Short mmCIF file of N, CA and C in Angstrom, two decimals:
data_model
loop_
_atom_site.label_atom_id
_atom_site.label_comp_id
_atom_site.label_asym_id
_atom_site.label_seq_id
_atom_site.Cartn_x
_atom_site.Cartn_y
_atom_site.Cartn_z
N LEU A 1 -0.88 -8.32 -10.69
CA LEU A 1 -0.98 -7.17 -9.91
C LEU A 1 -2.63 -7.18 -9.16
N VAL A 2 -3.63 -7.17 -10.02
CA VAL A 2 -4.40 -7.11 -9.24
C VAL A 2 -4.36 -7.62 -7.95
N GLY A 3 -4.60 -8.85 -7.70
CA GLY A 3 -4.66 -9.98 -6.63
C GLY A 3 -3.98 -9.41 -5.62
N VAL A 4 -2.58 -9.18 -5.70
CA VAL A 4 -1.59 -8.76 -4.63
C VAL A 4 -1.72 -7.58 -4.37
N LEU A 5 -1.81 -6.47 -5.52
CA LEU A 5 -1.79 -5.00 -4.74
C LEU A 5 -2.76 -4.20 -4.65
N GLY A 6 -3.39 -4.85 -5.74
CA GLY A 6 -5.13 -4.59 -5.17
C GLY A 6 -5.85 -4.95 -4.11
N GLY A 7 -5.42 -6.11 -4.17
CA GLY A 7 -6.16 -7.56 -2.80
C GLY A 7 -5.56 -6.68 -1.59
N PHE A 8 -4.60 -5.79 -1.39
CA PHE A 8 -3.51 -5.22 -0.38
C PHE A 8 -4.61 -4.05 -0.14
N PHE A 9 -4.37 -3.45 -1.39
CA PHE A 9 -5.64 -1.78 -0.76
C PHE A 9 -6.98 -2.15 -0.16
N ASN A 10 -7.75 -2.99 -1.02
CA ASN A 10 -8.72 -2.90 -1.28
C ASN A 10 -9.17 -4.13 0.78
N ARG A 11 -8.26 -4.56 0.81
CA ARG A 11 -8.41 -5.57 2.21
C ARG A 11 -7.97 -4.11 3.24
N THR A 12 -7.41 -3.25 3.18
CA THR A 12 -7.07 -2.48 4.02
C THR A 12 -7.99 -1.39 3.76
N PHE A 13 -8.35 -0.80 2.93
CA PHE A 13 -9.17 0.42 2.73
C PHE A 13 -10.69 -0.09 3.44
N SER A 14 -10.45 -1.45 2.90
CA SER A 14 -12.27 -2.14 3.10
C SER A 14 -12.04 -2.54 5.22
N LEU A 15 -11.20 -2.55 6.03
CA LEU A 15 -11.46 -2.95 6.98
C LEU A 15 -11.60 -1.49 8.04
N ILE A 16 -10.42 -0.82 7.51
CA ILE A 16 -10.76 0.44 7.69
C ILE A 16 -11.92 1.57 7.99
N TYR A 17 -12.34 1.31 6.92
CA TYR A 17 -13.91 2.10 6.48
C TYR A 17 -14.89 1.17 7.25
N LYS A 18 -15.01 0.24 7.42
CA LYS A 18 -15.95 -0.67 8.01
C LYS A 18 -16.07 -0.62 9.56
N ASN A 19 -14.50 -0.84 10.04
CA ASN A 19 -14.33 -0.96 11.53
C ASN A 19 -14.41 0.11 12.39
N PHE A 20 -13.47 1.55 11.53
CA PHE A 20 -13.45 2.71 11.73
C PHE A 20 -13.83 3.49 11.60
N ASN A 21 -15.02 3.63 10.68
CA ASN A 21 -15.38 4.69 10.25
C ASN A 21 -14.47 5.15 8.79
N GLY A 22 -13.72 4.74 8.64
CA GLY A 22 -12.38 5.36 7.38
C GLY A 22 -11.77 6.09 8.23
N ARG A 23 -11.97 6.29 9.62
CA ARG A 23 -10.90 7.36 10.04
C ARG A 23 -9.93 6.59 10.46
N LEU A 24 -8.78 6.28 10.75
CA LEU A 24 -7.50 6.02 11.25
C LEU A 24 -6.58 6.95 12.49
N LYS A 25 -6.63 7.35 13.58
CA LYS A 25 -5.70 7.93 14.19
C LYS A 25 -4.37 6.70 14.41
N PHE A 26 -3.16 6.88 13.98
CA PHE A 26 -2.03 6.49 14.45
C PHE A 26 -1.94 6.22 15.85
N PRO A 27 -1.30 5.36 15.97
CA PRO A 27 -0.93 5.30 17.55
C PRO A 27 0.61 5.78 17.49
N LYS A 28 0.65 6.60 18.63
CA LYS A 28 1.81 7.62 18.67
C LYS A 28 3.04 6.20 19.97
N ASP A 29 2.36 5.99 20.38
CA ASP A 29 3.12 4.96 21.69
C ASP A 29 3.30 3.23 21.19
N VAL A 30 3.93 2.43 20.66
CA VAL A 30 4.20 1.39 20.84
C VAL A 30 3.90 0.81 22.37
N LEU A 31 2.94 -0.27 22.69
CA LEU A 31 2.44 -0.92 23.19
C LEU A 31 2.85 -2.25 24.11
N ASP A 32 3.52 -3.09 23.49
CA ASP A 32 4.32 -3.93 23.91
C ASP A 32 5.15 -4.55 22.76
N THR A 33 5.94 -5.26 23.70
CA THR A 33 7.33 -6.25 22.91
C THR A 33 7.13 -6.72 21.46
N GLY A 34 5.63 -7.47 21.41
CA GLY A 34 5.79 -7.33 20.19
C GLY A 34 5.01 -6.73 19.32
N SER A 35 4.39 -5.81 19.42
CA SER A 35 4.50 -5.02 18.67
C SER A 35 5.21 -4.31 18.28
N LYS A 36 6.24 -3.77 19.08
CA LYS A 36 7.73 -3.02 18.74
C LYS A 36 8.48 -4.28 17.47
N HIS A 37 8.15 -5.36 17.66
CA HIS A 37 9.33 -6.22 16.81
C HIS A 37 8.52 -6.20 15.46
N LEU A 38 7.10 -5.91 15.25
CA LEU A 38 6.27 -5.74 14.67
C LEU A 38 6.54 -4.79 13.46
N ARG A 39 6.64 -3.42 14.59
CA ARG A 39 6.92 -2.07 13.95
C ARG A 39 8.50 -2.28 13.29
N ASN A 40 9.50 -2.76 13.90
CA ASN A 40 10.51 -2.41 13.52
C ASN A 40 11.12 -3.71 12.36
N ASN A 41 9.76 -4.55 12.18
CA ASN A 41 9.89 -5.17 10.89
C ASN A 41 9.58 -4.80 9.61
N VAL A 42 8.28 -4.21 10.17
CA VAL A 42 7.61 -3.62 8.93
C VAL A 42 8.38 -2.14 8.32
N PHE A 43 9.02 -1.53 8.94
CA PHE A 43 9.65 -0.26 8.76
C PHE A 43 10.97 -0.58 7.97
N SER A 44 11.63 -1.75 8.61
CA SER A 44 12.68 -2.57 8.48
C SER A 44 12.92 -2.63 6.42
N ASN A 45 11.47 -3.76 6.93
CA ASN A 45 11.62 -3.95 5.29
C ASN A 45 11.09 -2.75 4.05
N ILE A 46 10.35 -1.50 4.33
CA ILE A 46 10.25 -0.39 3.83
C ILE A 46 11.40 -0.16 3.32
N GLU A 47 12.42 0.38 4.59
CA GLU A 47 14.10 1.03 4.13
C GLU A 47 14.64 0.12 3.31
N LYS A 48 14.61 -1.25 3.38
CA LYS A 48 15.23 -2.01 2.53
C LYS A 48 14.55 -2.00 0.61
N PHE A 49 12.95 -1.80 0.51
CA PHE A 49 12.12 -1.96 -0.28
C PHE A 49 13.02 -0.43 -1.17
N LYS A 50 12.70 0.61 -0.51
CA LYS A 50 13.41 1.94 -0.99
C LYS A 50 14.93 1.68 -1.79
N VAL A 51 15.26 0.93 -1.38
CA VAL A 51 17.11 0.90 -1.57
C VAL A 51 16.60 0.08 -2.64
N GLU A 52 16.20 -1.11 -2.54
CA GLU A 52 16.64 -1.53 -3.98
C GLU A 52 15.35 -0.67 -4.89
N PHE A 53 14.70 -0.30 -4.51
CA PHE A 53 13.49 0.36 -5.45
C PHE A 53 14.26 1.19 -6.79
N ASP A 54 14.80 1.88 -5.43
CA ASP A 54 15.83 3.15 -6.24
C ASP A 54 16.82 2.64 -6.89
N GLY A 55 17.44 1.62 -6.49
CA GLY A 55 18.48 1.34 -7.73
C GLY A 55 18.21 0.42 -8.49
N TYR A 56 17.21 -0.25 -9.04
CA TYR A 56 16.33 -0.41 -10.02
C TYR A 56 16.18 0.76 -11.05
N ILE A 57 15.41 1.26 -10.13
CA ILE A 57 14.62 2.51 -10.89
C ILE A 57 15.83 3.20 -11.67
N HIS A 58 16.97 3.55 -10.97
CA HIS A 58 18.22 4.03 -11.45
C HIS A 58 18.82 3.77 -12.12
N GLY A 59 18.82 1.80 -12.56
CA GLY A 59 19.30 1.69 -12.95
C GLY A 59 18.92 1.10 -14.79
N TYR A 60 17.44 1.59 -14.69
CA TYR A 60 16.64 1.15 -15.62
C TYR A 60 15.84 -0.22 -15.85
N GLU A 61 16.10 -0.88 -14.70
CA GLU A 61 15.73 -2.40 -14.52
C GLU A 61 14.06 -2.49 -14.22
N PHE A 62 13.24 -1.79 -15.07
CA PHE A 62 11.59 -2.18 -14.71
C PHE A 62 11.05 -3.04 -14.79
N LYS A 63 11.24 -4.33 -15.00
CA LYS A 63 10.98 -5.60 -14.26
C LYS A 63 11.04 -5.85 -12.99
N LYS A 64 12.66 -5.64 -12.90
CA LYS A 64 12.66 -5.72 -10.98
C LYS A 64 12.64 -4.95 -10.16
N ALA A 65 12.33 -3.64 -10.25
CA ALA A 65 11.35 -2.34 -9.62
C ALA A 65 10.06 -2.99 -9.55
N MET A 66 9.37 -3.48 -10.74
CA MET A 66 7.97 -3.96 -10.35
C MET A 66 8.13 -5.15 -9.30
N ASP A 67 9.14 -5.66 -9.50
CA ASP A 67 9.37 -6.87 -8.42
C ASP A 67 9.05 -6.61 -7.50
N THR A 68 9.95 -6.18 -7.18
CA THR A 68 10.33 -5.29 -5.67
C THR A 68 9.42 -4.63 -5.06
N TYR A 69 8.25 -3.74 -5.88
CA TYR A 69 7.86 -3.22 -5.27
C TYR A 69 5.88 -3.91 -5.40
N ILE A 70 5.99 -4.85 -6.11
CA ILE A 70 5.04 -5.99 -5.76
C ILE A 70 5.62 -7.08 -4.21
N ASN A 71 6.50 -6.99 -4.28
CA ASN A 71 6.80 -7.64 -2.93
C ASN A 71 6.87 -7.43 -1.42
N LEU A 72 6.59 -5.57 -1.70
CA LEU A 72 6.24 -4.89 -0.45
C LEU A 72 5.16 -5.25 -0.31
N ALA A 73 4.36 -5.11 -1.65
CA ALA A 73 2.96 -5.30 -1.44
C ALA A 73 2.38 -7.07 -0.31
N ARG A 74 3.41 -7.96 -1.32
CA ARG A 74 2.92 -9.03 -0.40
C ARG A 74 3.11 -9.14 0.65
N GLN A 75 4.56 -8.57 1.44
CA GLN A 75 4.53 -8.62 2.48
C GLN A 75 3.40 -7.47 3.63
N GLY A 76 2.56 -6.47 3.08
CA GLY A 76 1.53 -6.40 3.37
C GLY A 76 0.25 -7.58 3.15
N ASN A 77 0.29 -8.21 2.45
CA ASN A 77 -0.84 -8.55 2.60
C ASN A 77 -0.80 -9.95 3.64
N LYS A 78 1.09 -10.44 4.05
CA LYS A 78 1.17 -11.54 4.96
C LYS A 78 1.30 -10.77 6.20
N LEU A 79 1.37 -9.59 6.30
CA LEU A 79 1.13 -8.60 7.70
C LEU A 79 -0.57 -8.97 7.88
N LEU A 80 -1.26 -8.65 6.84
CA LEU A 80 -2.82 -8.44 7.65
C LEU A 80 -3.39 -9.97 7.47
N HIS A 81 -3.20 -11.10 6.75
CA HIS A 81 -3.16 -12.31 6.81
C HIS A 81 -2.93 -13.25 8.53
N GLU A 82 -1.53 -12.95 8.86
CA GLU A 82 -0.89 -13.74 10.13
C GLU A 82 -1.69 -12.95 10.94
N SER A 83 -1.43 -11.61 10.79
CA SER A 83 -2.52 -10.43 12.24
C SER A 83 -3.48 -10.56 12.55
N SER A 84 -4.49 -11.26 11.38
CA SER A 84 -6.05 -11.14 11.30
C SER A 84 -6.50 -10.21 11.96
N PRO A 85 -6.68 -8.78 11.36
CA PRO A 85 -7.22 -7.65 12.69
C PRO A 85 -9.18 -8.12 12.60
N TRP A 86 -9.42 -8.51 11.47
CA TRP A 86 -11.02 -8.40 11.51
C TRP A 86 -11.00 -9.45 13.09
N LYS A 87 -10.51 -10.39 13.12
CA LYS A 87 -10.42 -11.17 14.15
C LYS A 87 -10.98 -11.16 15.58
N ILE A 88 -9.96 -9.83 15.18
CA ILE A 88 -9.56 -8.92 17.22
C ILE A 88 -10.08 -8.13 17.09
N MET A 89 -10.69 -7.75 16.15
CA MET A 89 -11.43 -6.34 16.19
C MET A 89 -12.31 -6.03 17.32
N GLY A 90 -13.14 -7.39 17.75
CA GLY A 90 -14.15 -6.91 18.68
C GLY A 90 -13.33 -7.54 19.86
N THR A 91 -12.17 -8.11 20.30
CA THR A 91 -11.86 -8.35 21.71
C THR A 91 -10.86 -7.30 21.77
N ASP A 92 -10.07 -6.92 20.93
CA ASP A 92 -8.83 -6.25 21.15
C ASP A 92 -8.56 -5.37 19.94
N PRO A 93 -9.73 -4.14 19.96
CA PRO A 93 -9.97 -3.28 18.81
C PRO A 93 -8.26 -2.29 19.20
N ASP A 94 -7.64 -2.46 19.61
CA ASP A 94 -6.14 -1.50 19.66
C ASP A 94 -4.99 -2.04 18.74
N SER A 95 -5.24 -3.88 19.13
CA SER A 95 -4.14 -4.48 18.29
C SER A 95 -4.48 -3.99 16.71
N ALA A 96 -6.33 -3.95 16.53
CA ALA A 96 -6.39 -4.57 14.86
C ALA A 96 -6.15 -3.19 14.58
N LEU A 97 -5.91 -2.15 15.11
CA LEU A 97 -5.76 -0.41 14.87
C LEU A 97 -4.48 -0.60 14.45
N TYR A 98 -3.91 -1.29 15.49
CA TYR A 98 -1.65 -1.53 14.77
C TYR A 98 -1.77 -1.57 13.94
N VAL A 99 -2.13 -2.52 13.56
CA VAL A 99 -2.33 -3.81 12.69
C VAL A 99 -2.18 -2.92 10.62
N LEU A 100 -3.31 -1.96 11.49
CA LEU A 100 -3.99 -1.70 9.98
C LEU A 100 -3.17 -0.14 10.23
N ALA A 101 -2.75 0.74 11.27
CA ALA A 101 -1.46 1.82 10.67
C ALA A 101 -0.76 0.70 10.33
N LEU A 102 0.01 0.33 10.57
CA LEU A 102 1.22 -0.71 10.04
C LEU A 102 1.06 -0.90 8.91
N CYS A 103 -0.27 -1.03 8.16
CA CYS A 103 -0.54 -1.40 6.56
C CYS A 103 -1.01 -0.61 6.09
N MET A 104 -1.04 0.55 6.80
CA MET A 104 -0.97 2.20 5.57
C MET A 104 -0.11 3.01 5.48
N GLU A 105 0.60 2.25 6.32
CA GLU A 105 2.16 3.13 6.55
C GLU A 105 3.05 2.18 5.33
N ILE A 106 2.50 0.95 4.74
CA ILE A 106 3.24 0.20 4.00
C ILE A 106 2.41 0.81 2.28
N VAL A 107 1.01 1.05 2.56
CA VAL A 107 0.13 1.61 1.37
C VAL A 107 0.93 3.10 1.24
N VAL A 108 1.14 3.98 1.93
CA VAL A 108 1.17 5.18 1.58
C VAL A 108 3.03 4.85 0.58
N VAL A 109 3.69 4.18 1.34
CA VAL A 109 5.02 4.13 0.86
C VAL A 109 4.65 3.71 -0.25
N LEU A 110 3.70 2.62 -0.97
CA LEU A 110 4.24 2.09 -2.27
C LEU A 110 2.80 3.41 -3.50
N VAL A 111 2.29 3.78 -2.75
CA VAL A 111 1.74 4.85 -3.62
C VAL A 111 2.50 5.99 -3.95
N ALA A 112 3.31 6.29 -2.51
CA ALA A 112 4.38 7.20 -3.34
C ALA A 112 5.63 6.82 -4.26
N TYR A 113 5.60 5.69 -4.33
CA TYR A 113 6.62 5.22 -4.89
C TYR A 113 6.17 4.45 -6.87
N MET A 114 4.74 4.78 -6.43
CA MET A 114 4.32 4.24 -7.45
C MET A 114 4.39 5.46 -9.31
N GLU A 115 4.17 6.60 -8.59
CA GLU A 115 4.52 7.09 -9.98
C GLU A 115 4.99 6.35 -11.06
N PRO A 116 6.17 6.16 -10.86
CA PRO A 116 6.76 5.74 -12.56
C PRO A 116 6.15 4.12 -12.90
N LEU A 117 5.54 3.71 -12.17
CA LEU A 117 5.02 2.45 -12.61
C LEU A 117 3.83 2.36 -12.93
N LEU A 118 3.19 3.06 -12.21
CA LEU A 118 1.87 3.58 -12.93
C LEU A 118 0.81 4.95 -12.39
N PRO A 119 1.31 5.84 -13.60
CA PRO A 119 1.11 6.83 -12.93
C PRO A 119 -0.24 7.54 -12.77
N PHE A 120 -1.22 6.89 -13.32
CA PHE A 120 -3.01 6.81 -14.04
C PHE A 120 -3.48 6.67 -12.29
N THR A 121 -3.02 5.47 -11.81
CA THR A 121 -3.87 5.14 -10.62
C THR A 121 -2.83 5.58 -9.28
N CYS A 122 -1.68 5.71 -9.30
CA CYS A 122 -1.22 6.85 -8.99
C CYS A 122 -1.92 7.88 -7.80
N ARG A 123 -2.25 9.04 -9.44
CA ARG A 123 -2.89 10.00 -9.26
C ARG A 123 -3.99 9.84 -8.47
N ARG A 124 -5.13 9.07 -8.83
CA ARG A 124 -6.63 7.85 -8.38
C ARG A 124 -6.04 7.80 -6.86
N LEU A 125 -4.83 6.85 -6.62
CA LEU A 125 -4.79 6.86 -5.04
C LEU A 125 -4.50 7.58 -4.29
N LYS A 126 -3.45 8.81 -4.66
CA LYS A 126 -3.26 10.31 -3.67
C LYS A 126 -4.90 10.88 -4.12
N ASP A 127 -5.17 11.17 -5.01
CA ASP A 127 -6.27 11.92 -4.81
C ASP A 127 -7.12 11.52 -3.66
N TYR A 128 -7.40 10.07 -3.45
CA TYR A 128 -8.59 9.02 -2.92
C TYR A 128 -7.92 9.17 -1.23
N LEU A 129 -6.41 9.20 -1.02
CA LEU A 129 -6.10 9.30 0.14
C LEU A 129 -5.77 10.68 0.43
N GLU A 130 -5.92 11.57 -0.74
CA GLU A 130 -5.40 13.29 -0.53
C GLU A 130 -4.24 13.51 0.54
N ILE A 131 -3.17 12.50 -0.43
CA ILE A 131 -1.47 12.86 -0.17
C ILE A 131 -1.55 13.97 -1.45
N LYS A 132 -0.90 14.90 -0.39
CA LYS A 132 -0.06 15.82 -1.59
C LYS A 132 1.35 15.62 -2.03
N ASN A 133 1.46 16.32 -3.44
CA ASN A 133 2.60 16.26 -3.97
C ASN A 133 3.98 16.52 -2.86
N ASP A 134 3.52 17.02 -2.21
CA ASP A 134 4.75 17.60 -1.02
C ASP A 134 4.62 16.60 0.42
N ASN A 135 4.06 15.87 0.24
CA ASN A 135 3.86 14.06 1.60
C ASN A 135 4.41 13.49 0.57
N VAL A 136 4.62 13.69 -0.51
CA VAL A 136 4.57 12.43 -1.71
C VAL A 136 6.75 12.58 -1.55
N GLN A 137 7.17 13.74 -1.75
CA GLN A 137 8.61 14.19 -1.78
C GLN A 137 8.99 13.62 -0.15
N GLN A 138 8.43 13.95 0.91
CA GLN A 138 9.07 13.88 1.87
C GLN A 138 8.62 12.02 2.66
N ILE A 139 8.03 11.49 2.00
CA ILE A 139 7.69 9.88 2.13
C ILE A 139 8.93 9.71 1.08
N LEU A 140 9.05 10.04 0.11
CA LEU A 140 10.54 9.07 -0.70
C LEU A 140 11.94 9.65 0.07
N ASP A 141 11.63 10.85 0.59
CA ASP A 141 13.28 11.31 1.67
C ASP A 141 13.22 10.82 2.91
N GLY A 142 11.76 10.33 3.47
CA GLY A 142 11.64 9.29 4.71
C GLY A 142 11.24 10.31 6.10
N ASN A 143 10.96 11.91 6.03
CA ASN A 143 10.84 12.69 6.75
C ASN A 143 9.41 12.79 6.62
N PHE A 144 8.34 11.97 6.47
CA PHE A 144 6.84 12.02 6.68
C PHE A 144 6.20 11.37 7.22
N LYS A 145 5.32 11.37 8.50
CA LYS A 145 5.12 10.04 9.13
C LYS A 145 3.25 10.65 9.39
N ILE A 146 2.56 9.75 8.93
CA ILE A 146 1.10 10.10 8.79
C ILE A 146 0.56 10.06 10.52
N GLU A 147 -0.07 10.80 10.79
CA GLU A 147 -0.75 10.69 11.88
C GLU A 147 -2.08 10.33 12.04
N LYS A 148 -3.12 10.69 10.84
CA LYS A 148 -4.49 10.26 10.62
C LYS A 148 -4.80 10.27 9.26
N ILE A 149 -5.29 9.32 9.43
CA ILE A 149 -5.97 9.19 7.19
C ILE A 149 -7.15 8.89 7.38
N LYS A 150 -8.19 9.37 6.49
CA LYS A 150 -9.62 8.97 6.31
C LYS A 150 -9.68 8.76 4.93
N ILE A 151 -10.44 7.57 5.01
CA ILE A 151 -11.12 6.30 4.09
C ILE A 151 -12.18 6.53 3.59
N GLY A 152 -11.80 7.57 2.34
CA GLY A 152 -13.86 7.24 1.86
C GLY A 152 -14.41 6.18 1.31
N LYS A 153 -15.41 5.96 0.54
CA LYS A 153 -16.37 4.98 0.08
C LYS A 153 -15.07 4.20 -0.48
N VAL A 154 -14.94 2.29 0.00
CA VAL A 154 -13.87 1.49 -1.04
C VAL A 154 -14.23 1.48 -2.56
N ILE A 155 -13.14 1.85 -3.31
CA ILE A 155 -12.95 1.72 -4.10
C ILE A 155 -12.25 1.03 -4.53
N HIS A 156 -12.30 0.38 -5.89
CA HIS A 156 -11.87 -0.53 -6.54
C HIS A 156 -10.70 0.20 -7.43
N PHE A 157 -9.44 -0.18 -7.61
CA PHE A 157 -8.21 0.84 -8.25
C PHE A 157 -7.50 -0.04 -9.76
N PHE A 158 -7.68 -1.66 -9.37
CA PHE A 158 -7.33 -2.57 -10.15
C PHE A 158 -8.45 -3.34 -11.17
N GLU A 159 -8.75 -3.76 -12.15
CA GLU A 159 -9.38 -4.62 -12.56
C GLU A 159 -9.10 -5.64 -13.23
N ARG A 160 -9.45 -6.64 -12.86
CA ARG A 160 -8.94 -8.03 -14.01
C ARG A 160 -9.59 -7.69 -15.33
N ILE A 161 -8.43 -7.98 -16.33
CA ILE A 161 -8.56 -7.93 -17.66
C ILE A 161 -8.79 -9.86 -18.27
N ASP A 162 -9.81 -10.25 -18.62
CA ASP A 162 -10.19 -11.34 -18.95
C ASP A 162 -9.30 -11.25 -20.18
N SER A 163 -9.22 -12.65 -20.59
CA SER A 163 -8.04 -13.37 -21.33
C SER A 163 -8.70 -12.64 -22.72
N GLU A 164 -10.24 -12.53 -23.20
CA GLU A 164 -10.60 -12.37 -24.48
C GLU A 164 -10.32 -10.95 -24.92
N ALA A 165 -10.50 -9.94 -23.62
CA ALA A 165 -10.32 -9.03 -24.15
C ALA A 165 -8.50 -8.50 -24.17
N VAL A 166 -7.79 -9.63 -23.93
CA VAL A 166 -6.35 -9.12 -24.08
C VAL A 166 -6.30 -9.52 -25.78
N ASN A 167 -6.40 -10.80 -26.39
CA ASN A 167 -6.60 -11.01 -27.32
C ASN A 167 -7.45 -10.40 -28.01
N ARG A 168 -8.54 -9.33 -27.97
CA ARG A 168 -8.71 -8.73 -28.80
C ARG A 168 -7.95 -7.53 -28.87
N GLU A 169 -7.48 -7.18 -27.86
CA GLU A 169 -6.11 -6.06 -28.21
C GLU A 169 -5.43 -6.30 -28.77
N LEU A 170 -4.64 -7.75 -29.09
CA LEU A 170 -3.96 -8.02 -29.55
C LEU A 170 -4.12 -8.23 -30.87
N ASP A 171 -5.14 -8.07 -31.09
CA ASP A 171 -5.59 -8.76 -32.55
C ASP A 171 -5.83 -6.99 -33.27
N LYS A 172 -5.59 -6.38 -32.90
CA LYS A 172 -5.69 -5.00 -33.12
C LYS A 172 -4.27 -4.10 -33.90
N LEU A 173 -3.37 -4.62 -32.73
CA LEU A 173 -1.73 -4.63 -32.92
C LEU A 173 -1.12 -5.00 -34.05
N ASN A 174 -2.01 -6.04 -34.39
CA ASN A 174 -1.78 -7.24 -35.19
C ASN A 174 -0.56 -8.54 -34.60
N LEU A 175 -0.62 -8.64 -33.44
CA LEU A 175 0.37 -9.58 -32.78
C LEU A 175 0.53 -10.55 -32.77
#
């Protein structure tokens, strides 16, 4: 969870904060066929995620829902890794912006669907990204498109828990 989800959020937020002063305006036009393909792939993955996740949640299969959730974050990490916006920032900032905008599309969907799995972290992320409950419902319904987003100073939303801390908690529970 920390590595996949936390890493994806942190890398995306950090790149936007560092390279675009925390402000990301979403491109309205897709520039070339490669970008169109990338965008179509991201949105196809998001739609597939929504259907699978909803099915698992409504079927009370929370482990499978979490696995599907983490897989969407993995796809975001893969997009970041393969596109490497940090490498092209100086030579092609429009392409870097486009990749980060697609990553933020994934982030916003993940935040909207986080509530049943991680309600407290969901609240913190919604506050951080200034996503209102009305917006969440629109995201869930597929009727919301982000036009711009503001990223504040980057904070970590997940922390690693060392095995000693886990063992202390288990001892308290007599497990």
